[in-house]
């Protein structure tokens, strides 16, 4: 048996689901669909259903119900079985002819008890029982119209989308984001009768809204299941305010305490708030092909971490714009193609130049195995060269099927290399390097003045100029890498100029992108007035200042900026790299910014990094278990450039 890891955790969970879906109509929510997409692929689900007229449907209020010839349904859901989710279940079942319903939830029963306000002592007495699930089973039979019909409700830990053996994503928690200083005011308004919170250091689980607390508990439930699969007794550590709350909740999660009593392995889990360092997330320092693919290709609908690959090149259709939507898009996830998966993992772990050469090598080897008339050429890899190799597979249906996954990754590479945004990548990198030098030599107001000439309305922009979205990326970079700075009159005037220019640019956009629609609250540029635009920009700068001050409460990890000297230019040092160096440096004293979360008296007696005997790093991003290869877990979007 292979060593337990995120891939086996995901696959074993899906095997439990697949065992239930034979000849069923299957409804999935977006997060579970993404977990399936990366973990074992929709083809495994279709095989398990085993019906030529297989129906896979999105779980939503408007979903089509089951007809008279469809007596069985399976609902696969990432969320709590409560509120709108239960209402949607009821609506779908009531307009169907189901006689057998199975509901799978990724959230365990203990969290459902919490969501239904069952006190911890009462919940402890219910250990081994599942009253919430049993009550829902009765409701399912009632909605089906016959109490003698069959209903099952069960928990399966479908937490992860395993993008690689050591990289896991949590699509259900893509919107879970650490708190910013401005959120303290929101929390205070929600608790007017209680002591006011002064800053994020005073925020704990008791001060959070019930909705956020439940979201955290759902995440903790899944992480506990992962640790159970890995066979580890975890010690929980945190860097940052929200990470501290999540780590404490996992440390004191009742089912986790019981599990740890029999665990044979040991691991340390370090949670890190993403907001402490957004520089790496928006920067262009990474020399990684996957990072560029994710940045420039359009997002796969309904997914948080995959893209659409245009497959028209492999058809007889002309590569015209009107033909783009006639062929289903390809993607990066190739869970059932070992050769393509091996290439994908190589792309994640190599630099851009080596990655492109690896794509060429895989295409050449595949063509050679199929005896295709390939013409070898050495030297620099070009998009045209890769395209010529891909076209060799075009007119042979069998060969195309044998290597479909590889061809999707090959086309993703070609389309990225040819994309106009890729050419702009070096412009971003050059400007970011200039900013790093300026930050050490100039005030923040001077840095903002350097950005000001780049803010241009759509009718004055060329392909080399920055769009509003790209300007926002640069602003996040500037404020995150700068960190805490003094506020003076010059800064106020500099920000005011940038705000006014940005607000005007937003107003003059002929069409608002989805991001600008979300920021401004307007679905059309026609409805966007300068007043609305300016209000949105003011809120943006409030958030930017919060991002700049995110590390104010840190004692060790106060900066990600390394000043230059006579031998080295100024540079960016990722917070995550700093954390890992501190953990593994035996000569340093105990890091004060990495807090240990106690789960009992025994833990309180422990001191120092003797607790880090076999380490994980996890973040609102990292995880590295004992006796298991290094594993990266992230609730954030996929971002291969980790700064190591």
Coordinates of C-alpha atoms in Angstrom, one line a residue:
X1 CA 0.0 0.0 0.0
X2 CA 1.3 3.5 -0.9
X3 CA 2.2 6.0 1.8
X4 CA -1.0 7.9 2.8
X5 CA -1.2 11.4 1.2
X6 CA -3.6 14.0 -0.1
X7 CA -4.2 12.1 -3.3
X8 CA -5.1 8.8 -1.5
X9 CA -7.2 10.8 1.0
X10 CA -9.2 12.3 -1.9
X11 CA -9.5 9.1 -3.9
X12 CA -10.6 7.0 -0.9
X13 CA -13.3 9.6 -0.1
X14 CA -14.6 9.5 -3.7
X15 CA -14.6 5.7 -3.7
X16 CA -17.2 5.9 -0.9
X17 CA -19.3 8.2 -3.1
X18 CA -18.9 6.1 -6.2
X19 CA -20.1 3.1 -4.4
X20 CA -23.5 4.8 -4.0
X21 CA -24.1 6.2 -7.5
X22 CA -25.0 3.2 -9.6
X23 CA -27.9 4.1 -12.0
X24 CA -28.5 7.4 -10.2
X25 CA -29.1 11.0 -11.1
X26 CA -26.1 12.7 -9.5
X27 CA -26.2 16.3 -8.3
X28 CA -22.9 18.0 -7.3
X29 CA -22.2 21.5 -6.0
X30 CA -19.3 23.4 -7.5
X31 CA -16.7 22.6 -4.8
X32 CA -17.4 18.9 -4.9
X33 CA -17.3 18.9 -8.7
X34 CA -13.8 20.6 -8.5
X35 CA -12.6 18.0 -6.0
X36 CA -13.8 15.2 -8.3
X37 CA -12.2 17.0 -11.3
X38 CA -8.7 17.0 -9.7
X39 CA -9.1 13.8 -7.7
X40 CA -10.4 11.1 -10.1
X41 CA -12.2 12.8 -12.9
X42 CA -15.8 12.9 -14.1
X43 CA -15.1 9.7 -16.2
X44 CA -14.8 7.6 -13.0
X45 CA -18.2 9.0 -11.9
X46 CA -19.8 8.2 -15.2
X47 CA -18.4 4.6 -15.1
X48 CA -19.7 4.2 -11.6
X49 CA -23.2 5.3 -12.6
X50 CA -23.1 2.7 -15.3
X51 CA -26.1 4.0 -17.2
X52 CA -25.9 5.0 -20.8
X53 CA -28.4 7.8 -20.1
X54 CA -26.3 9.2 -17.2
X55 CA -27.3 12.5 -15.7
X56 CA -24.9 14.8 -13.9
X57 CA -26.4 18.0 -12.7
X58 CA -25.3 21.1 -10.8
X59 CA -26.9 21.3 -7.4
X60 CA -28.9 24.6 -7.5
X61 CA -32.5 25.7 -6.9
X62 CA -33.3 25.6 -10.6
X63 CA -31.8 22.1 -11.2
X64 CA -34.0 19.7 -13.2
X65 CA -35.7 17.0 -11.2
X66 CA -35.8 13.3 -11.9
X67 CA -38.4 11.8 -14.2
X68 CA -40.4 8.7 -13.7
X69 CA -37.6 6.5 -15.2
X70 CA -35.1 8.0 -12.7
X71 CA -36.0 6.6 -9.3
X72 CA -32.6 7.2 -7.6
X73 CA -30.7 10.4 -6.8
X74 CA -27.4 11.1 -5.1
X75 CA -26.6 14.6 -3.9
X76 CA -22.9 15.3 -3.2
X77 CA -22.4 18.5 -1.2
X78 CA -19.5 20.4 0.3
X79 CA -21.5 22.3 2.9
X80 CA -23.7 22.0 6.0
X81 CA -27.1 20.4 5.5
X82 CA -28.9 23.5 6.8
X83 CA -30.8 26.6 5.5
X84 CA -30.9 27.1 1.8
X85 CA -29.1 23.8 1.1
X86 CA -32.0 21.9 2.7
X87 CA -34.5 24.1 0.9
X88 CA -32.9 23.3 -2.4
X89 CA -32.9 19.6 -1.6
X90 CA -36.6 19.8 -0.8
X91 CA -37.5 21.6 -4.0
X92 CA -35.6 19.2 -6.3
X93 CA -37.0 16.1 -4.6
X94 CA -40.5 17.4 -4.5
X95 CA -40.6 17.9 -8.3
X96 CA -39.0 14.5 -9.0
X97 CA -40.1 10.9 -8.9
X98 CA -37.3 9.6 -6.7
X99 CA -37.7 6.5 -4.5
X100 CA -34.2 6.3 -3.2
X101 CA -32.1 9.4 -2.1
X102 CA -28.6 9.5 -0.9
X103 CA -27.2 12.8 0.5
X104 CA -23.4 13.0 1.0
X105 CA -22.0 15.9 3.0
X106 CA -18.3 16.9 3.4
X107 CA -19.1 18.2 6.9
X108 CA -19.2 15.7 9.7
X109 CA -22.0 15.2 12.1
X110 CA -20.3 16.9 15.1
X111 CA -20.3 20.2 13.1
X112 CA -24.0 19.8 12.3
X113 CA -24.6 19.5 16.1
X114 CA -22.8 22.8 16.6
X115 CA -24.7 24.4 13.7
X116 CA -28.0 23.3 15.5
X117 CA -26.8 24.9 18.7
X118 CA -26.3 21.7 20.6
X119 CA -24.1 22.5 23.7
X120 CA -20.7 20.6 23.8
X121 CA -21.7 18.5 26.9
X122 CA -24.9 17.3 25.2
X123 CA -23.0 16.7 21.9
X124 CA -20.5 14.5 23.8
X125 CA -23.3 12.4 25.1
X126 CA -24.4 11.8 21.5
X127 CA -21.1 10.3 20.4
X128 CA -21.7 7.4 18.0
X129 CA -25.2 8.7 17.2
X130 CA -26.3 10.9 14.3
X131 CA -29.7 12.5 15.1
X132 CA -29.3 15.4 12.6
X133 CA -28.7 13.0 9.7
X134 CA -31.5 10.7 10.9
X135 CA -34.0 13.6 11.1
X136 CA -33.0 14.6 7.5
X137 CA -33.5 11.0 6.3
X138 CA -37.1 11.2 7.6
X139 CA -37.6 14.5 5.8
X140 CA -36.2 13.0 2.5
X141 CA -38.8 10.2 2.7
X142 CA -41.5 12.7 3.4
X143 CA -40.5 14.8 0.4
X144 CA -40.4 11.7 -1.8
X145 CA -44.0 11.1 -0.8
X146 CA -43.6 7.7 0.9
X147 CA -42.1 7.0 4.3
X148 CA -41.2 3.5 3.0
X149 CA -38.9 4.8 0.4
X150 CA -35.1 4.7 1.1
X151 CA -33.0 7.6 2.3
X152 CA -29.4 7.8 3.4
X153 CA -27.4 10.8 4.8
X154 CA -23.7 10.2 5.3
X155 CA -20.5 12.2 5.9
X156 CA -17.6 11.7 3.5
X157 CA -14.6 14.1 3.9
X158 CA -14.5 15.6 0.4
X159 CA -12.3 18.5 1.6
X160 CA -9.5 18.6 -1.0
X161 CA -8.9 18.9 -4.7
X162 CA -5.5 17.2 -5.0
X163 CA -3.7 19.1 -7.7
X164 CA -0.5 17.1 -7.2
X165 CA 0.8 14.6 -4.7
X166 CA 2.1 17.4 -2.4
X167 CA -0.3 20.2 -3.4
X168 CA -3.9 20.3 -2.2
X169 CA -6.6 22.9 -2.6
X170 CA -9.8 23.5 -0.7
X171 CA -12.3 24.9 -3.2
X172 CA -15.2 25.0 -0.7
X173 CA -13.1 27.6 1.3
X174 CA -11.9 29.7 -1.6
X175 CA -13.6 32.8 -0.2
X176 CA -12.3 32.3 3.4
X177 CA -9.8 35.1 3.9
X178 CA -8.0 36.4 6.9
X179 CA -9.4 39.4 8.7
X180 CA -8.1 43.0 8.1
X181 CA -8.0 45.8 10.7
X182 CA -11.2 47.3 9.3
X183 CA -13.0 44.1 10.1
X184 CA -12.5 44.8 13.8
X185 CA -15.0 47.7 13.4
X186 CA -17.5 45.3 11.8
X187 CA -17.1 42.9 14.7
X188 CA -17.6 45.7 17.2
X189 CA -20.8 46.8 15.5
X190 CA -22.1 43.2 15.7
X191 CA -21.5 43.1 19.5
X192 CA -22.6 46.5 20.8
X193 CA -23.2 45.3 24.4
X194 CA -19.7 43.7 24.8
X195 CA -16.2 45.1 25.3
X196 CA -14.9 46.8 22.2
X197 CA -12.0 45.1 20.4
X198 CA -8.9 47.3 19.9
X199 CA -7.1 45.4 17.2
X200 CA -6.8 42.0 15.6
X201 CA -4.7 40.6 18.4
X202 CA -7.8 40.8 20.6
X203 CA -10.0 38.8 18.2
X204 CA -10.8 35.2 19.2
X205 CA -13.4 32.6 18.4
X206 CA -15.9 34.2 20.9
X207 CA -15.8 37.5 19.0
X208 CA -16.5 36.2 15.5
X209 CA -19.8 36.1 13.8
X210 CA -21.6 32.7 14.0
X211 CA -21.4 32.4 10.2
X212 CA -17.6 32.8 10.1
X213 CA -17.2 30.5 13.1
X214 CA -19.2 27.8 11.4
X215 CA -17.1 28.1 8.2
X216 CA -14.0 27.7 10.3
X217 CA -15.4 24.6 12.0
X218 CA -16.3 23.1 8.7
X219 CA -12.7 23.6 7.6
X220 CA -11.4 22.1 10.8
X221 CA -13.7 19.1 10.4
X222 CA -12.1 18.3 7.1
X223 CA -8.5 18.9 8.3
X224 CA -9.2 16.5 11.2
X225 CA -10.3 13.9 8.8
X226 CA -7.1 14.4 6.7
X227 CA -4.9 14.0 9.8
X228 CA -6.8 10.8 10.6
X229 CA -6.1 9.5 7.1
X230 CA -2.4 10.4 7.5
X231 CA -2.3 8.7 10.9
X232 CA -0.8 11.7 12.7
X233 CA -1.3 13.3 16.0
X234 CA -0.9 17.0 15.1
X235 CA 0.4 19.9 17.1
X236 CA -1.1 23.2 15.9
X237 CA 0.8 26.4 15.4
X238 CA -0.3 29.8 13.9
X239 CA 1.1 32.9 12.4
X240 CA -1.6 35.6 12.2
X241 CA -4.9 36.3 13.8
X242 CA -7.3 34.1 11.8
X243 CA -4.8 31.3 11.7
X244 CA -4.6 31.5 15.4
X245 CA -8.4 30.9 15.7
X246 CA -8.3 28.0 13.2
X247 CA -5.3 26.4 14.8
X248 CA -7.0 26.7 18.3
X249 CA -10.2 25.2 16.9
X250 CA -8.4 22.2 15.4
X251 CA -6.4 21.7 18.6
X252 CA -9.6 21.6 20.7
X253 CA -12.0 20.0 18.2
X254 CA -13.6 17.2 20.2
X255 CA -13.5 14.4 17.5
X256 CA -9.8 15.4 16.9
X257 CA -9.0 14.9 20.6
X258 CA -10.4 11.4 20.6
X259 CA -8.6 10.6 17.3
X260 CA -5.2 11.7 18.6
X261 CA -5.3 9.1 21.4
X262 CA -4.7 6.3 18.9
X263 CA -2.6 8.1 16.3
X264 CA 0.8 6.6 15.8
X265 CA 2.5 9.3 13.8
X266 CA 3.3 12.9 14.8
X267 CA 3.2 16.1 12.9
X268 CA 3.2 19.9 13.4
X269 CA 0.8 22.0 11.5
X270 CA 1.6 25.7 11.0
X271 CA -1.2 27.9 9.8
X272 CA -0.2 31.2 8.1
X273 CA -2.4 34.2 7.3
X274 CA -2.2 35.0 3.6
X275 CA -2.8 38.7 4.2
X276 CA 0.6 38.9 6.0
X277 CA 2.2 38.7 2.6
X278 CA 0.2 39.3 -0.6
X279 CA 3.3 40.4 -2.4
X280 CA 4.1 36.9 -3.7
X281 CA 0.5 36.3 -4.7
X282 CA 0.3 39.3 -7.0
X283 CA 4.0 39.6 -8.0
X284 CA 5.7 38.4 -11.1
X285 CA 9.0 37.2 -9.6
X286 CA 8.2 33.5 -10.2
X287 CA 9.9 31.9 -13.2
X288 CA 7.2 29.2 -13.4
X289 CA 5.2 28.2 -16.5
X290 CA 2.1 27.1 -14.5
X291 CA 1.9 30.5 -12.8
X292 CA 1.8 32.1 -16.3
X293 CA -0.8 29.6 -17.6
X294 CA -3.1 30.4 -14.7
X295 CA -2.5 34.1 -15.1
X296 CA -3.3 34.5 -18.8
X297 CA -5.8 31.7 -19.9
X298 CA -9.5 32.1 -19.1
X299 CA -10.8 30.5 -16.0
X300 CA -12.7 27.2 -16.4
X301 CA -16.4 28.1 -15.4
X302 CA -17.3 27.0 -11.9
X303 CA -13.7 26.3 -10.9
X304 CA -11.3 28.3 -8.8
X305 CA -8.0 26.7 -10.0
X306 CA -8.3 25.5 -13.5
X307 CA -8.4 27.2 -16.9
X308 CA -9.9 26.7 -20.3
X309 CA -7.6 25.4 -23.1
X310 CA -8.8 26.1 -26.6
X311 CA -9.0 22.7 -28.4
X312 CA -9.9 23.9 -31.9
X313 CA -6.4 23.3 -33.1
X314 CA -7.1 19.6 -32.9
X315 CA -10.2 19.8 -35.1
X316 CA -10.9 20.6 -38.8
X317 CA -12.5 23.8 -37.8
X318 CA -10.8 27.1 -38.6
X319 CA -9.3 28.8 -35.6
X320 CA -11.8 31.7 -36.0
X321 CA -13.3 33.5 -33.0
X322 CA -16.8 32.2 -33.8
X323 CA -15.6 28.6 -33.6
X324 CA -14.0 29.0 -30.1
X325 CA -17.1 27.8 -28.3
X326 CA -18.0 25.0 -30.6
X327 CA -15.5 22.6 -29.1
X328 CA -15.5 21.7 -25.4
X329 CA -12.4 23.3 -23.7
X330 CA -9.5 21.3 -22.4
X331 CA -8.0 21.8 -18.9
X332 CA -5.0 21.3 -16.7
X333 CA -6.4 18.5 -14.5
X334 CA -5.6 15.1 -15.9
X335 CA -6.3 12.7 -13.0
X336 CA -6.7 9.6 -15.2
X337 CA -3.8 10.1 -17.5
X338 CA -0.5 9.0 -15.8
X339 CA 1.7 10.5 -18.6
X340 CA -0.1 13.9 -18.5
X341 CA -0.1 13.9 -14.7
X342 CA 3.6 13.3 -14.7
X343 CA 4.1 16.3 -17.1
X344 CA 1.8 18.5 -15.0
X345 CA 3.8 17.7 -11.8
X346 CA 7.1 18.5 -13.7
X347 CA 5.6 21.8 -14.8
X348 CA 4.8 22.7 -11.2
X349 CA 8.3 22.0 -10.0
X350 CA 10.6 23.4 -12.7
X351 CA 11.5 26.8 -14.0
X352 CA 9.9 28.3 -17.2
X353 CA 12.6 27.3 -19.6
X354 CA 13.0 23.7 -18.3
X355 CA 9.2 23.3 -18.2
X356 CA 8.8 24.3 -21.9
X357 CA 11.6 21.8 -22.8
X358 CA 9.8 19.2 -20.8
X359 CA 6.6 19.8 -22.8
X360 CA 8.5 19.3 -26.0
X361 CA 10.2 16.1 -24.7
X362 CA 6.8 14.6 -23.8
X363 CA 5.3 15.4 -27.2
X364 CA 8.3 14.0 -29.1
X365 CA 8.3 10.8 -27.1
X366 CA 4.6 10.3 -27.5
X367 CA 4.9 11.0 -31.3
X368 CA 7.8 8.5 -31.5
X369 CA 5.8 5.8 -29.7
X370 CA 3.0 6.2 -32.1
X371 CA 5.4 6.2 -35.2
X372 CA 4.3 9.7 -36.2
X373 CA 6.5 11.5 -38.8
X374 CA 8.2 13.8 -36.4
X375 CA 11.0 16.1 -37.4
X376 CA 13.4 16.6 -34.5
X377 CA 14.8 20.1 -33.9
X378 CA 17.1 21.2 -31.0
X379 CA 17.7 24.5 -29.5
X380 CA 15.2 27.1 -28.3
X381 CA 11.6 25.8 -28.0
X382 CA 9.1 28.0 -29.8
X383 CA 5.3 28.0 -29.9
X384 CA 5.4 27.2 -33.6
X385 CA 7.6 24.2 -33.0
X386 CA 5.3 22.8 -30.2
X387 CA 2.2 23.5 -32.5
X388 CA 3.8 21.4 -35.3
X389 CA 4.3 18.5 -33.0
X390 CA 0.7 18.8 -31.7
X391 CA -0.7 18.8 -35.3
X392 CA 0.9 15.4 -35.9
X393 CA -1.8 13.9 -33.6
X394 CA -4.6 15.8 -35.3
X395 CA -5.9 13.4 -37.9
X396 CA -5.6 10.1 -36.0
X397 CA -8.5 9.6 -33.7
X398 CA -6.9 6.6 -31.8
X399 CA -3.6 8.4 -31.3
X400 CA -5.5 11.6 -30.3
X401 CA -7.4 9.6 -27.6
X402 CA -4.3 8.0 -26.3
X403 CA -2.6 11.3 -25.6
X404 CA -5.5 13.7 -25.1
X405 CA -4.3 14.8 -21.6
X406 CA -0.8 15.5 -22.9
X407 CA -2.1 17.5 -25.9
X408 CA -4.2 19.6 -23.5
X409 CA -1.2 20.6 -21.5
X410 CA 0.8 21.1 -24.8
X411 CA -1.9 23.5 -26.1
X412 CA -2.1 25.3 -22.8
X413 CA 1.7 25.9 -23.1
X414 CA 1.4 27.1 -26.7
X415 CA -1.5 29.4 -26.0
X416 CA 0.3 30.9 -22.9
X417 CA 3.5 31.5 -24.8
X418 CA 1.6 33.3 -27.6
X419 CA -0.7 35.3 -25.3
X420 CA -0.2 39.1 -25.3
X421 CA -0.2 39.0 -21.5
X422 CA 2.8 36.8 -21.4
X423 CA 4.8 39.5 -23.3
X424 CA 3.7 42.0 -20.7
X425 CA 5.0 39.7 -17.9
X426 CA 8.5 41.1 -18.2
X427 CA 7.1 44.7 -18.0
X428 CA 5.5 43.8 -14.7
X429 CA 8.7 42.3 -13.4
X430 CA 10.8 45.3 -14.5
X431 CA 8.4 47.7 -12.8
X432 CA 8.3 45.6 -9.6
X433 CA 12.1 45.6 -9.5
X434 CA 12.1 49.3 -9.9
X435 CA 9.6 49.6 -7.1
X436 CA 11.8 47.6 -4.8
X437 CA 14.7 49.9 -5.4
X438 CA 12.4 53.0 -5.0
X439 CA 10.9 51.8 -1.7
X440 CA 14.3 51.8 -0.1
X441 CA 15.3 55.2 -1.4
X442 CA 12.1 57.1 -1.5
X443 CA 8.9 57.8 0.5
X444 CA 5.6 56.1 -0.4
X445 CA 4.3 59.3 -2.0
X446 CA 7.2 59.2 -4.5
X447 CA 6.5 55.6 -5.3
X448 CA 2.8 56.4 -6.0
X449 CA 3.8 59.3 -8.2
X450 CA 5.8 56.8 -10.3
X451 CA 2.6 54.9 -10.8
X452 CA 0.4 57.9 -11.6
X453 CA 1.5 58.3 -15.4
X454 CA 0.6 54.7 -16.0
X455 CA -3.1 55.2 -15.1
X456 CA -4.7 55.8 -18.4
X457 CA -8.3 55.7 -19.7
X458 CA -9.3 53.0 -22.2
X459 CA -9.1 55.4 -25.2
X460 CA -5.5 56.3 -24.5
X461 CA -4.2 52.8 -23.6
X462 CA -2.1 50.7 -25.9
X463 CA -1.4 46.9 -25.5
X464 CA 1.6 47.7 -23.5
X465 CA -0.3 49.9 -21.0
X466 CA -1.9 48.6 -17.8
X467 CA -5.6 47.9 -17.5
X468 CA -7.5 48.9 -14.3
X469 CA -7.2 45.3 -13.0
X470 CA -3.5 45.3 -13.5
X471 CA -3.1 48.6 -11.8
X472 CA -4.9 47.2 -8.8
X473 CA -2.4 44.3 -8.8
X474 CA 0.5 46.8 -8.8
X475 CA -1.1 48.7 -5.9
X476 CA -1.5 45.6 -3.8
X477 CA 2.2 44.8 -4.5
X478 CA 3.3 48.3 -3.5
X479 CA 1.4 48.4 -0.2
X480 CA 2.1 44.7 0.8
X481 CA 5.8 44.8 0.1
X482 CA 6.2 48.3 1.7
X483 CA 4.5 47.3 5.0
X484 CA 4.1 49.9 7.7
X485 CA 4.9 53.5 6.6
X486 CA 4.5 56.9 8.1
X487 CA 1.4 58.9 7.0
X488 CA 2.1 62.5 6.2
X489 CA 0.8 65.3 4.0
X490 CA 2.8 64.2 0.9
X491 CA 1.3 60.7 1.2
X492 CA -2.2 62.0 1.5
X493 CA -1.7 64.2 -1.6
X494 CA -0.1 61.3 -3.5
X495 CA -2.9 58.9 -2.7
X496 CA -5.5 61.6 -3.6
X497 CA -4.0 61.9 -7.1
X498 CA -4.0 58.2 -7.7
X499 CA -7.6 57.8 -6.3
X500 CA -8.9 60.6 -8.6
X501 CA -7.2 59.1 -11.6
X502 CA -8.4 55.5 -10.9
X503 CA -12.0 56.7 -10.2
X504 CA -12.0 58.5 -13.6
X505 CA -10.5 55.4 -15.4
X506 CA -13.2 53.2 -13.9
X507 CA -15.9 55.6 -15.1
X508 CA -14.5 55.7 -18.7
X509 CA -14.3 51.9 -19.2
X510 CA -16.7 51.0 -22.1
X511 CA -17.4 47.7 -20.3
X512 CA -16.9 46.7 -16.7
X513 CA -15.0 43.5 -16.0
X514 CA -16.4 41.1 -13.4
X515 CA -13.9 42.4 -10.9
X516 CA -14.8 46.0 -11.5
X517 CA -18.5 45.2 -11.3
X518 CA -17.8 43.6 -7.9
X519 CA -15.7 46.5 -6.7
X520 CA -18.1 49.3 -7.8
X521 CA -21.4 47.5 -7.3
X522 CA -22.5 48.3 -10.8
X523 CA -23.2 45.7 -13.5
X524 CA -22.8 48.2 -16.3
X525 CA -20.6 51.2 -17.0
X526 CA -23.7 53.2 -17.9
X527 CA -24.8 53.1 -14.3
X528 CA -21.3 54.0 -12.9
X529 CA -21.2 57.6 -11.8
X530 CA -18.0 59.3 -10.7
X531 CA -19.4 59.5 -7.1
X532 CA -19.9 55.7 -7.0
X533 CA -16.5 55.1 -8.6
X534 CA -14.8 57.4 -6.1
X535 CA -16.5 55.8 -3.1
X536 CA -15.4 52.4 -4.4
X537 CA -11.8 53.6 -4.8
X538 CA -11.8 55.1 -1.3
X539 CA -12.8 51.7 0.1
X540 CA -10.0 50.1 -2.0
X541 CA -7.4 52.4 -0.4
X542 CA -8.7 51.6 3.1
X543 CA -8.1 47.9 2.3
X544 CA -4.7 48.8 0.8
X545 CA -3.6 50.5 4.0
X546 CA -4.9 47.5 6.0
X547 CA -2.7 45.3 3.8
X548 CA 0.3 47.5 4.4
X549 CA -0.3 47.3 8.2
X550 CA -1.1 43.5 8.2
X551 CA 2.3 42.8 9.8
X552 CA 2.2 45.5 12.4
X553 CA 1.5 43.0 15.2
X554 CA 4.4 40.8 14.2
X555 CA 7.6 41.0 16.2
X556 CA 9.9 38.9 14.0
X557 CA 8.1 38.8 10.6
X558 CA 7.6 42.5 10.3
X559 CA 9.0 42.8 6.8
X560 CA 9.2 41.0 3.5
X561 CA 11.4 43.7 2.0
X562 CA 15.2 43.3 2.1
X563 CA 17.0 46.6 1.5
X564 CA 19.8 46.7 -1.0
X565 CA 23.5 47.5 -0.4
X566 CA 26.7 48.0 -2.4
X567 CA 26.7 44.3 -3.5
X568 CA 23.0 43.3 -3.7
X569 CA 19.9 45.0 -5.0
X570 CA 16.8 45.3 -2.8
X571 CA 14.7 42.2 -2.9
X572 CA 11.5 40.5 -1.7
X573 CA 11.8 37.7 0.9
X574 CA 8.5 35.7 1.2
X575 CA 7.0 35.5 4.6
X576 CA 6.5 31.8 4.1
X577 CA 10.2 31.3 3.5
X578 CA 11.0 33.2 6.6
X579 CA 8.7 31.0 8.7
X580 CA 10.2 27.8 7.4
X581 CA 13.7 29.1 8.0
X582 CA 12.9 29.9 11.6
X583 CA 11.3 26.5 12.2
X584 CA 14.4 24.6 10.9
X585 CA 17.1 26.9 12.3
X586 CA 18.4 25.1 15.4
X587 CA 20.5 28.1 16.5
X588 CA 17.6 30.6 16.8
X589 CA 15.6 31.1 19.9
X590 CA 11.9 30.2 19.9
X591 CA 10.1 32.3 17.3
X592 CA 7.7 34.6 19.1
X593 CA 5.4 35.0 16.1
X594 CA 4.7 31.3 15.7
X595 CA 2.2 30.6 18.4
X596 CA 1.5 27.1 19.7
X597 CA -2.2 26.3 20.3
X598 CA -2.7 24.1 23.3
X599 CA -5.2 21.3 23.4
X600 CA -4.7 20.4 27.1
X601 CA -2.5 20.4 30.1
X602 CA 0.2 18.3 28.5
X603 CA 0.7 20.7 25.7
X604 CA 0.9 23.6 28.2
X605 CA 4.0 21.9 29.7
X606 CA 5.8 21.8 26.4
X607 CA 8.3 24.5 25.5
X608 CA 10.3 25.5 22.4
X609 CA 10.5 23.9 19.1
X610 CA 11.0 20.4 20.6
X611 CA 7.3 20.4 19.5
X612 CA 8.4 20.7 15.9
X613 CA 9.9 17.2 15.9
X614 CA 8.3 16.3 12.6
X615 CA 6.9 19.3 10.9
X616 CA 4.0 20.4 8.6
X617 CA 3.7 24.0 7.2
X618 CA -0.2 24.9 6.4
X619 CA -1.5 28.3 5.4
X620 CA -4.8 30.1 5.4
X621 CA -1.8 28.1 3.5
X622 CA 0.6 25.3 4.7
X623 CA 1.2 21.5 5.7
X624 CA 4.2 19.2 6.0
X625 CA 3.4 15.9 7.9
X626 CA 5.8 13.6 9.7
X627 CA 7.1 10.7 7.6
X628 CA 5.3 12.0 4.5
X629 CA 6.9 14.0 1.7
X630 CA 6.5 17.8 2.0
X631 CA 2.9 18.7 1.4
X632 CA 1.5 22.1 0.5
X633 CA -2.1 22.8 1.4
X634 CA -3.9 26.0 0.5
X635 CA -7.3 27.6 0.9
X636 CA -6.0 30.2 -1.5
X637 CA -6.0 30.0 -5.3
X638 CA -3.4 27.8 -6.9
X639 CA -0.1 29.8 -6.9
X640 CA 3.0 27.7 -7.6
X641 CA 5.5 30.5 -6.8
X642 CA 6.2 29.9 -3.1
X643 CA 9.4 31.8 -3.0
X644 CA 11.7 28.9 -2.0

